[in-house]
């Protein structure tokens, strides 16, 4: 697979690892946040941690759209399926996110469990599939539960525009699209990072596919205003390792710049066509709740009034009701980089991929799920020989 | 969730909105409305059934070249590689509990114990 | 002269006819379905007994092995096979994974009202052909019909009966630290072939299911260890949940850990590509014509050679080793040079692939 | 100290939980379902092998008997039983009708997404209890989950393995003119009990299903013919399609006719009444704890006495005789004093009663 | 299709439109809107879930009495009864093909042949 | 079972048989038509034929509502289920009646086969169940395919009146209710009976349950105008035998009267309450096609204009299209008493209960099905001993 296999090459990985080992200053610790779940996943799946020097620590960020989706939004989708009789289409990752406790007679529902209780909930691979479901079920309401960062927003915008062109009467979108820069700002503003410095963050690995759409320019402010190095990197393991190396160098050299490791796909300006259709269909939301981060101003999109007949929130008169996370679930702190999965009391006991208590255990890009599925061996202590 | 892959455009459908792309011999129809500049032979980046961007072949080559220049130490130096490789070639029978040790929690190599 | 017409029954309309509730009611229509469709396809003297079950000669020695599998695959026809041959291979293989020679199969059909008889015939013929090829007889069966919307075309449960030679014990609890882990070929073809037919995915690939009966391969592997068949510790077919899940099951049952080398695990490039496209890991994708063997290190070369000499084991490979590990982790050295846990399948990777 | 938490899995929620697709995906959830629900209910050393099948001791002599049945009954719970015990009895009886002692069962479950785990537990516990009572072990199994709307709660296919003593042959092809036809008790209770639960019919009756394992009764019948077990020519359980269909099957396989005396056929008055109400004929209504025996006339008294001495045969009766008839008609002298054909079940008398 | 059965009214629901009826111990709810005169204890004739008429007990008794008066010949004279009864008691082993003969096509009794 | 078992008593049957044997004149042949399928069924199931003298022949009449339902009506119901998406409810007997050939891609459809092809077709035990289906499926059209003679009409009338009272918006009835007297008249007018006398009919056993509703009075004209004895008889075997005896006596005595054997349930006037609700909801149809009899004037009912919103024919704008029976099917002649089942070339070969070609092979009250299932032994010739 061209442009994939080359970026997973073990021999080169050893070289970068060696370079990193050589350049990382043994006298200091490095902590970098990989913003994206895609990076988290690559690090776990390819075992990148083993190739990093012990004093380079990767902190998982909030960059998994499934993980940051608040419970109340899942509740809305379940409500549409079970009580409003709508066909709810969504991407597969969303199906297992736990909803409010109690709604399922003791155990928390999820979209998957709501499906088992008779809700017509369908997994789609493309927003276009949801539109197709609306075309083939003219007698039913079809709602697309749209989640995702800037990467995933343009396809949603396209289908809304298409639905308007076809004047589809039974299609709407429950829009949960969120914006990365706002989340990064939020983390940089968090007391742990900014004031207490309990979370030492020496830099960021910037989003790969988000940046294809929005370009690298939006990150320049972080580098400039917060003095944090940012390296935009692809989702292949060599990309991640190279980005770490570039961050180590910036730190060592006292620089704080936006660098682009992913030049083969990311430009400074991003994809103008995608930005245009997003701007046509969506507008910023004043405020949106992120799981773990709480209400974050200007951190999400909503459907413009011109397309409001396709807005499920308006069409069904939905009222968002925030729901607190499980008391012991540390997702919030984990998403902010304040805690690691093993710091959570529920990790691996009550909370497992089979019965996730929090969203970080759901998607394989979630910090808890990634550590559980790929990284647990690392929790085994070394028995001195 | 942001899973996206580079795939080669095999053909563009009339109207230019849809294309067949190839990824390692697997073909699939995707929407290319977001990359109007894509032509057959180009590599586009496919996400949830849509091409959202393109691969710049020159930049890709430059990045790979950069990787290649990094060589300074020899490969194969991973701290836990040796016991693994011994097992792989059958030269040890097994690793003891808790082994091989993780380099991130260990300061050096661990000895291989027979079980 | 008798005015009673010859005992004439209008033949089943296998062109445009469909299963209806009558076919499951146990009356004349049910008998007709059996006699015109099932009997010719499976024909053997035991089935022809026409009893509620089959009476069979008892094998001479060894252990009796019984295995069962329900097959609910969707779609029913897929590149490289269909639910019919799959339902034979799936159960023959479970018998074979016990180190046994499969002898007899029973087949239980749950048909959905409205299912085209032409499709049923294709499936049943495919079952018959697969059974003949595998040298097993479908000796008894049952057919039920459920109302439209209470089933999904056809479900087939097969049960296999076989006999294992004395000294053979390939249970999942037998893996020991130091053992060698072998697979009989490239992984993930079945799952990818089935997925490629899903309307919602709609990708094109040349990949076909690997569905095949593995008992002859197993026989060759055992024959490679004359007098020391016990050195073949574990046999499993990595079906649902793929290699990863199968190895975790064995690790759990045997109370051991495992180490795999990603670079040594055979996967076809197109399977890799399809998995990338769908966000899947080939280690979790189902196989229907592959086996995992765990054997004593001193037996590994002989077993591997025997596997490679058999057409169904041509791409057999040594992929890892068993370790002592109270956590029973299956770990993998990645191609990249890193390391990770290869966990159980969590949740549902692919719906209804077997 | 290890920071890895104990291998803890949250126990299955059998109060309010439901089957979801994960339970069929072959991963951790599937294993949990098996270990927490199936294993405790069926517990036996063979099942605990945890392999893809079970390795079992080979019986010493005789013929191996294999029988299978799919159970798709609706509703799943009915007066006198449920799909769980039914799936044991149904297959145990098919083995017994071959004159064999049932030894082992396999069980294949097809669960519908959303099926309450509490109901599944009830069913599985009932299966386990029925198997223990019948003295058979459920030695291996399989579980699949289908999407909501592609199944109907739960379907269970069971396969039974048993052994028939030498000299025993009770095939449907053995009836000879002059043979005596016996039934082990009153007819039609199972079908009526199930029907009484259909929402659309909604009648009330004290009738409960007769579902029961008949192998001990069969053993007693064979024991009543020491050295001449061959005089017991045919055994069949008149399940789907009832007595009428079973006798027509035998008549057809043996190439004989039959004569029945309506007045001698035992039917409970409430079953008669329910059948009147629904326009059914009790001769076509399913039984799950009754058998038909056809034996040489000189054996009839001994067999009948043995049947009546067993609790499950207390109301056994001699109901007719086998005749020579190239048309293979089953005829009946009616209570009224007339005569008629008792034909095969035509069409569907009762949907999904087994 | 015109299947209808006499059943005893066990109880009338309030409003008098529905009743529970008993037939040989089996109970069922039926609509009695078409027989407003029906009371508990009466026998109604039930068809497709509705009582469509009532049994007049006196008339039923009269009809049965009429049947009883018919006796002129002894019962048990059906022309084919004898071979049947022999078979029933086991005094013959079997009937030959085509036997016992149908009285409607035969002018007299047929002999029983051993097969 | 009171009022049932007494009328099936074997000892009394022997007495009536003996009486009949004594009273039937051996010098002449008697042919009586039992109008009803209920009588046909009783005769077959209890083996009554054996108990009749050889010179008394029973001729099966057209009194099975399933048998006389023409193909075109089944086609309409299938059309509603498959093409109009309606839930079609009907009594079980109707499900297997063959529809037009060819509609099912080679093989004739039936409602049962249409169900297998996805039609939502539901068997009901009571008209009230169809109404209930409409209540519980407010979003769907529910059509009750109503067939039956006067016995079955009052329950249909009740549900239509009830639907009107509840103002149900999604319920309608495809009315195929027919009238017995018209059919008897038609047979008496048929050339075979009236002119050619190829079908000698010495009298009728009159309907049992039909007469409960309409009373015995409507038959008086036949006795008077056509000089045919009529004995109304219950559906139990002793009722039938007694009726035959009464007919033999009328013939022997040269009488032609309406006699009532079924006095325990039938009065001269019938059930006034039932007649009233039928008159409220239905009105006579000018003409209706009967299978075997063709168009028969004033032989059926239709829904009154006041209730026309519940009339499926009006609601769906249905046009009836008559369809000829299978060329070789003799149902028509059998229903008119002109032929016996064994006279049909298809009987027992192409046409069996599993694959009925004509409607007489469908219902167990049909002449062909009854003879096939119960009476075939009678076709075995006597082998002289
Ligand atoms: S382990 Fe579970 S409960 Fe704990 S933080 Fe992670 S998702 Fe939340
Ligand atoms: S046998 Fe069949 S085809 Fe012939 S008349 Fe009867 S129903 Fe019609
Ligand atoms: Mg199995
Ligand atoms: Mg299998
Ligand atoms: Mg297996
Ligand atoms: Mg069976
Ligand atoms: Mg279906
Ligand atoms: Mg069976
Ligand atoms: Mg059975
Ligand atoms: Mg049986
Ligand atoms: Mg299995
Ligand atoms: Mg269902």
Coordinates of N, CA and C in Angstrom, one line a residue, chain F residues 146-271:
Chain F
X146 N -63.2 -10.2 4.2 CA -64.4 -10.8 4.8 C -65.0 -11.8 3.9
X147 N -65.0 -13.1 4.2 CA -65.7 -14.0 3.4 C -66.7 -14.7 4.3
X148 N -67.7 -15.4 3.7 CA -68.6 -16.2 4.5 C -70.0 -16.0 4.1
X149 N -70.9 -17.0 4.5 CA -72.3 -16.9 4.3 C -72.9 -16.1 5.4
X150 N -74.2 -16.2 5.5 CA -75.0 -15.4 6.5 C -74.5 -15.7 7.9
X151 N -73.9 -16.8 8.2 CA -73.4 -17.1 9.5 C -72.3 -16.1 9.9
X152 N -71.5 -15.8 9.0 CA -70.3 -15.1 9.2 C -70.4 -13.6 9.0
X153 N -71.5 -13.2 8.4 CA -71.7 -11.8 8.1 C -72.0 -10.9 9.3
X154 N -72.8 -11.4 10.3 CA -73.1 -10.5 11.4 C -71.8 -10.0 12.2
X155 N -70.9 -10.9 12.4 CA -69.6 -10.4 13.1 C -68.9 -9.3 12.2
X156 N -68.9 -9.5 10.9 CA -68.3 -8.4 10.1 C -69.1 -7.1 10.2
X157 N -70.4 -7.2 10.2 CA -71.2 -6.0 10.4 C -70.9 -5.4 11.7
X158 N -70.8 -6.2 12.7 CA -70.5 -5.6 14.1 C -69.2 -4.8 14.0
X159 N -68.1 -5.4 13.4 CA -66.8 -4.6 13.5 C -66.9 -3.4 12.6
X160 N -67.6 -3.4 11.5 CA -67.7 -2.2 10.7 C -68.4 -1.1 11.6
X161 N -69.5 -1.5 12.2 CA -70.2 -0.5 13.0 C -69.3 0.0 14.2
X162 N -68.5 -0.9 14.7 CA -67.6 -0.5 15.8 C -66.5 0.4 15.3
X163 N -66.0 0.1 14.1 CA -65.0 1.0 13.5 C -65.6 2.4 13.3
X164 N -66.8 2.5 12.9 CA -67.5 3.8 12.7 C -67.6 4.5 14.0
X165 N -68.0 3.7 15.0 CA -68.2 4.3 16.4 C -66.9 4.9 16.9
X166 N -65.8 4.2 16.6 CA -64.4 4.6 17.0 C -63.8 5.6 16.0
X167 N -64.5 5.8 14.9 CA -64.0 6.6 13.8 C -62.5 6.2 13.4
X168 N -62.3 4.9 13.3 CA -61.0 4.4 12.9 C -60.7 4.8 11.5
X169 N -59.5 5.3 11.3 CA -59.2 5.9 9.9 C -58.5 4.9 9.0
X170 N -58.1 3.8 9.6 CA -57.2 2.9 8.8 C -57.8 1.5 8.6
X171 N -59.1 1.4 8.8 CA -59.7 0.1 8.7 C -60.7 0.0 7.6
X172 N -60.6 -1.1 6.8 CA -61.7 -1.3 5.8 C -61.9 -2.8 5.6
X173 N -62.9 -3.1 4.9 CA -63.3 -4.5 4.7 C -63.5 -4.7 3.2
X174 N -62.8 -5.8 2.8 CA -63.0 -6.2 1.4 C -64.1 -7.3 1.5
X175 N -65.3 -6.9 1.2 CA -66.5 -7.7 1.5 C -66.8 -8.7 0.4
X176 N -66.8 -10.0 0.8 CA -67.1 -11.1 -0.1 C -68.2 -11.9 0.5
X177 N -69.0 -11.3 1.3 CA -70.1 -12.1 1.9 C -71.2 -12.5 0.9
X178 N -71.6 -13.7 0.9 CA -72.6 -14.2 -0.1 C -73.8 -14.8 0.6
X179 N -74.8 -15.0 -0.2 CA -76.1 -15.4 0.3 C -76.5 -16.8 -0.2
X180 N -76.9 -17.7 0.7 CA -77.3 -19.0 0.4 C -78.5 -19.2 -0.5
X181 N -79.6 -18.5 -0.2 CA -80.8 -18.8 -1.0 C -80.6 -18.6 -2.5
X182 N -79.8 -17.5 -2.8 CA -79.6 -17.2 -4.2 C -78.8 -18.4 -4.9
X183 N -77.9 -19.0 -4.1 CA -77.1 -20.1 -4.7 C -78.0 -21.3 -4.9
X184 N -78.9 -21.6 -4.0 CA -79.8 -22.7 -4.2 C -80.7 -22.5 -5.4
X185 N -81.2 -21.3 -5.5 CA -82.0 -21.0 -6.6 C -81.3 -21.2 -7.9
X186 N -80.0 -20.7 -7.9 CA -79.2 -20.8 -9.1 C -79.0 -22.3 -9.5
X187 N -78.8 -23.2 -8.5 CA -78.6 -24.6 -8.9 C -79.9 -25.2 -9.4
X188 N -81.0 -24.8 -8.8 CA -82.3 -25.3 -9.3 C -82.6 -24.8 -10.7
X189 N -82.0 -23.7 -11.0 CA -82.3 -23.1 -12.4 C -81.3 -23.7 -13.4
X190 N -80.2 -24.4 -12.9 CA -79.2 -24.8 -13.8 C -79.8 -25.8 -14.8
X191 N -79.4 -25.8 -16.1 CA -80.0 -26.7 -17.1 C -79.9 -28.2 -16.6
X192 N -78.7 -28.5 -16.0 CA -78.5 -29.9 -15.6 C -79.6 -30.4 -14.7
X193 N -80.0 -29.5 -13.8 CA -81.1 -29.9 -12.8 C -82.5 -29.8 -13.4
X194 N -82.7 -28.6 -14.0 CA -84.0 -28.2 -14.4 C -84.4 -28.9 -15.7
X195 N -83.6 -28.8 -16.7 CA -84.0 -29.2 -18.1 C -83.5 -30.7 -18.4
X196 N -82.2 -30.9 -18.3 CA -81.7 -32.1 -18.7 C -81.9 -33.2 -17.7
X197 N -82.1 -32.8 -16.5 CA -82.2 -33.8 -15.4 C -81.0 -34.8 -15.3
X198 N -79.9 -34.3 -15.8 CA -78.7 -35.1 -15.7 C -78.2 -35.2 -14.2
X199 N -78.6 -34.2 -13.5 CA -78.3 -34.3 -12.1 C -79.7 -34.4 -11.3
X200 N -80.0 -35.7 -11.0 CA -81.2 -35.9 -10.3 C -81.1 -35.4 -8.9
X201 N -81.8 -34.4 -8.4 CA -81.7 -34.0 -7.0 C -83.1 -34.2 -6.4
X202 N -83.1 -35.1 -5.4 CA -84.4 -35.4 -4.8 C -84.6 -34.5 -3.5
X203 N -83.7 -33.7 -3.2 CA -83.9 -32.9 -2.0 C -82.6 -32.3 -1.5
X204 N -82.7 -31.4 -0.5 CA -81.6 -30.7 0.0 C -81.5 -30.9 1.5
X205 N -80.3 -31.1 2.0 CA -80.1 -30.8 3.4 C -79.8 -29.4 3.5
X206 N -80.6 -28.7 4.3 CA -80.4 -27.2 4.4 C -79.4 -26.8 5.4
X207 N -78.8 -25.6 5.2 CA -77.8 -25.1 6.1 C -78.1 -25.2 7.6
X208 N -77.1 -25.4 8.4 CA -77.2 -25.5 9.8 C -77.1 -24.1 10.4
X209 N -75.8 -23.6 10.3 CA -75.5 -22.3 11.0 C -76.0 -21.1 10.3
X210 N -76.1 -21.2 9.0 CA -76.7 -20.1 8.2 C -78.1 -19.9 8.7
X211 N -78.8 -21.1 8.9 CA -80.2 -21.0 9.3 C -80.4 -20.4 10.7
X212 N -79.4 -20.6 11.5 CA -79.5 -20.0 12.9 C -79.8 -18.5 12.7
X213 N -79.1 -17.9 11.7 CA -79.1 -16.5 11.5 C -80.4 -16.1 10.7
X214 N -80.6 -16.8 9.6 CA -81.7 -16.3 8.7 C -83.0 -17.0 9.0
X215 N -83.0 -18.1 9.8 CA -84.2 -18.9 10.0 C -84.5 -19.9 8.9
X216 N -85.6 -20.6 9.1 CA -85.9 -21.6 8.1 C -86.8 -21.1 7.0
X217 N -87.5 -20.0 7.3 CA -88.5 -19.5 6.4 C -87.9 -19.3 4.9
X218 N -86.7 -18.7 4.8 CA -86.3 -18.5 3.4 C -86.2 -19.7 2.5
X219 N -86.3 -20.9 3.0 CA -86.2 -22.1 2.2 C -87.6 -22.5 1.7
X220 N -88.6 -21.9 2.3 CA -90.0 -22.4 2.0 C -90.3 -22.3 0.5
X221 N -89.8 -21.3 -0.1 CA -90.1 -21.1 -1.5 C -89.6 -22.3 -2.4
X222 N -88.4 -22.9 -2.0 CA -87.8 -24.0 -2.8 C -88.8 -25.2 -2.7
X223 N -89.2 -25.5 -1.5 CA -90.1 -26.6 -1.4 C -91.4 -26.4 -2.2
X224 N -91.9 -25.2 -2.1 CA -93.1 -24.9 -2.7 C -93.0 -24.8 -4.2
X225 N -92.0 -23.9 -4.7 CA -92.0 -23.6 -6.1 C -91.3 -24.7 -6.9
X226 N -90.3 -25.3 -6.3 CA -89.5 -26.3 -7.1 C -89.8 -27.7 -6.7
X227 N -90.7 -27.9 -5.7 CA -91.1 -29.2 -5.3 C -89.9 -30.1 -4.8
X228 N -89.0 -29.4 -4.1 CA -87.9 -30.1 -3.5 C -88.0 -30.1 -2.0
X229 N -87.9 -31.3 -1.4 CA -87.9 -31.4 0.0 C -86.6 -30.7 0.5
X230 N -86.7 -30.0 1.7 CA -85.6 -29.4 2.3 C -85.6 -29.8 3.8
X231 N -84.5 -30.4 4.3 CA -84.4 -30.6 5.7 C -83.2 -29.9 6.3
X232 N -83.5 -28.9 7.1 CA -82.4 -28.2 7.8 C -81.8 -29.1 8.9
X233 N -80.5 -29.2 8.9 CA -79.9 -30.2 9.8 C -78.6 -29.6 10.4
X234 N -78.4 -30.0 11.6 CA -77.1 -29.6 12.3 C -75.9 -30.2 11.7
X235 N -74.7 -29.8 12.1 CA -73.5 -30.3 11.5 C -72.9 -31.5 12.2
X236 N -73.6 -32.1 13.1 CA -73.1 -33.3 13.7 C -73.6 -34.5 12.9
X237 N -72.9 -35.6 13.0 CA -73.2 -36.7 12.1 C -74.6 -37.3 12.3
X238 N -75.1 -37.4 13.5 CA -76.4 -37.9 13.7 C -77.5 -37.0 13.1
X239 N -77.2 -35.6 13.1 CA -78.1 -34.7 12.5 C -78.2 -35.0 11.0
X240 N -77.0 -35.2 10.4 CA -77.0 -35.5 9.0 C -77.8 -36.8 8.6
X241 N -77.5 -37.8 9.4 CA -78.2 -39.1 9.2 C -79.7 -38.9 9.3
X242 N -80.1 -38.2 10.4 CA -81.5 -38.1 10.6 C -82.1 -37.3 9.5
X243 N -81.4 -36.3 9.0 CA -81.9 -35.5 7.9 C -82.1 -36.3 6.7
X244 N -81.2 -37.2 6.4 CA -81.3 -38.1 5.3 C -82.5 -38.9 5.4
X245 N -82.7 -39.4 6.6 CA -83.9 -40.3 6.9 C -85.2 -39.5 6.6
X246 N -85.2 -38.2 7.1 CA -86.4 -37.4 6.9 C -86.6 -37.1 5.4
X247 N -85.5 -36.9 4.7 CA -85.6 -36.7 3.2 C -86.1 -37.9 2.5
X248 N -85.6 -39.1 2.9 CA -86.1 -40.3 2.3 C -87.6 -40.5 2.5
X249 N -88.0 -40.1 3.8 CA -89.4 -40.2 4.0 C -90.2 -39.3 3.2
X250 N -89.8 -38.0 3.1 CA -90.5 -37.1 2.2 C -90.6 -37.6 0.8
X251 N -89.5 -38.1 0.3 CA -89.5 -38.6 -1.1 C -90.5 -39.8 -1.2
X252 N -90.3 -40.7 -0.2 CA -91.2 -41.9 -0.3 C -92.7 -41.5 -0.2
X253 N -92.9 -40.4 0.6 CA -94.3 -40.0 0.7 C -94.8 -38.9 -0.3
X254 N -93.9 -38.6 -1.2 CA -94.2 -37.6 -2.2 C -94.4 -36.2 -1.6
X255 N -93.8 -35.9 -0.5 CA -93.9 -34.6 0.1 C -92.8 -33.7 -0.4
X256 N -92.9 -32.4 -0.3 CA -91.8 -31.5 -0.6 C -92.0 -30.3 0.4
X257 N -91.4 -30.5 1.6 CA -91.6 -29.5 2.6 C -90.3 -29.0 3.2
X258 N -90.3 -27.9 3.9 CA -89.2 -27.6 4.7 C -89.3 -28.2 6.1
X259 N -88.5 -29.1 6.4 CA -88.5 -29.6 7.8 C -87.2 -29.2 8.5
X260 N -87.3 -29.2 9.8 CA -86.2 -28.7 10.6 C -85.8 -29.7 11.6
X261 N -84.6 -30.3 11.3 CA -84.1 -31.3 12.2 C -83.3 -30.6 13.3
X262 N -82.9 -29.4 13.0 CA -82.0 -28.6 13.9 C -82.8 -27.6 14.8
X263 N -83.9 -28.1 15.3 CA -84.8 -27.2 16.1 C -84.1 -26.7 17.3
X264 N -83.1 -27.4 17.8 CA -82.4 -26.9 19.0 C -81.7 -25.6 18.8
X265 N -81.5 -25.2 17.5 CA -80.8 -23.9 17.3 C -81.5 -23.0 16.2
X266 N -82.3 -23.7 15.4 CA -82.9 -22.9 14.3 C -84.4 -22.7 14.5
X267 N -84.8 -21.5 14.3 CA -86.2 -21.1 14.4 C -86.7 -20.7 13.0
X268 N -87.9 -20.5 12.8 CA -88.4 -20.1 11.5 C -87.9 -18.7 11.2
X269 N -87.8 -17.8 12.2 CA -87.5 -16.4 11.9 C -86.0 -16.1 12.0
X270 N -85.2 -17.0 12.7 CA -83.8 -16.7 12.8 C -83.5 -15.7 13.9
X271 N -82.2 -15.2 13.9 CA -81.7 -14.3 14.9 C -82.0 -12.8 14.5

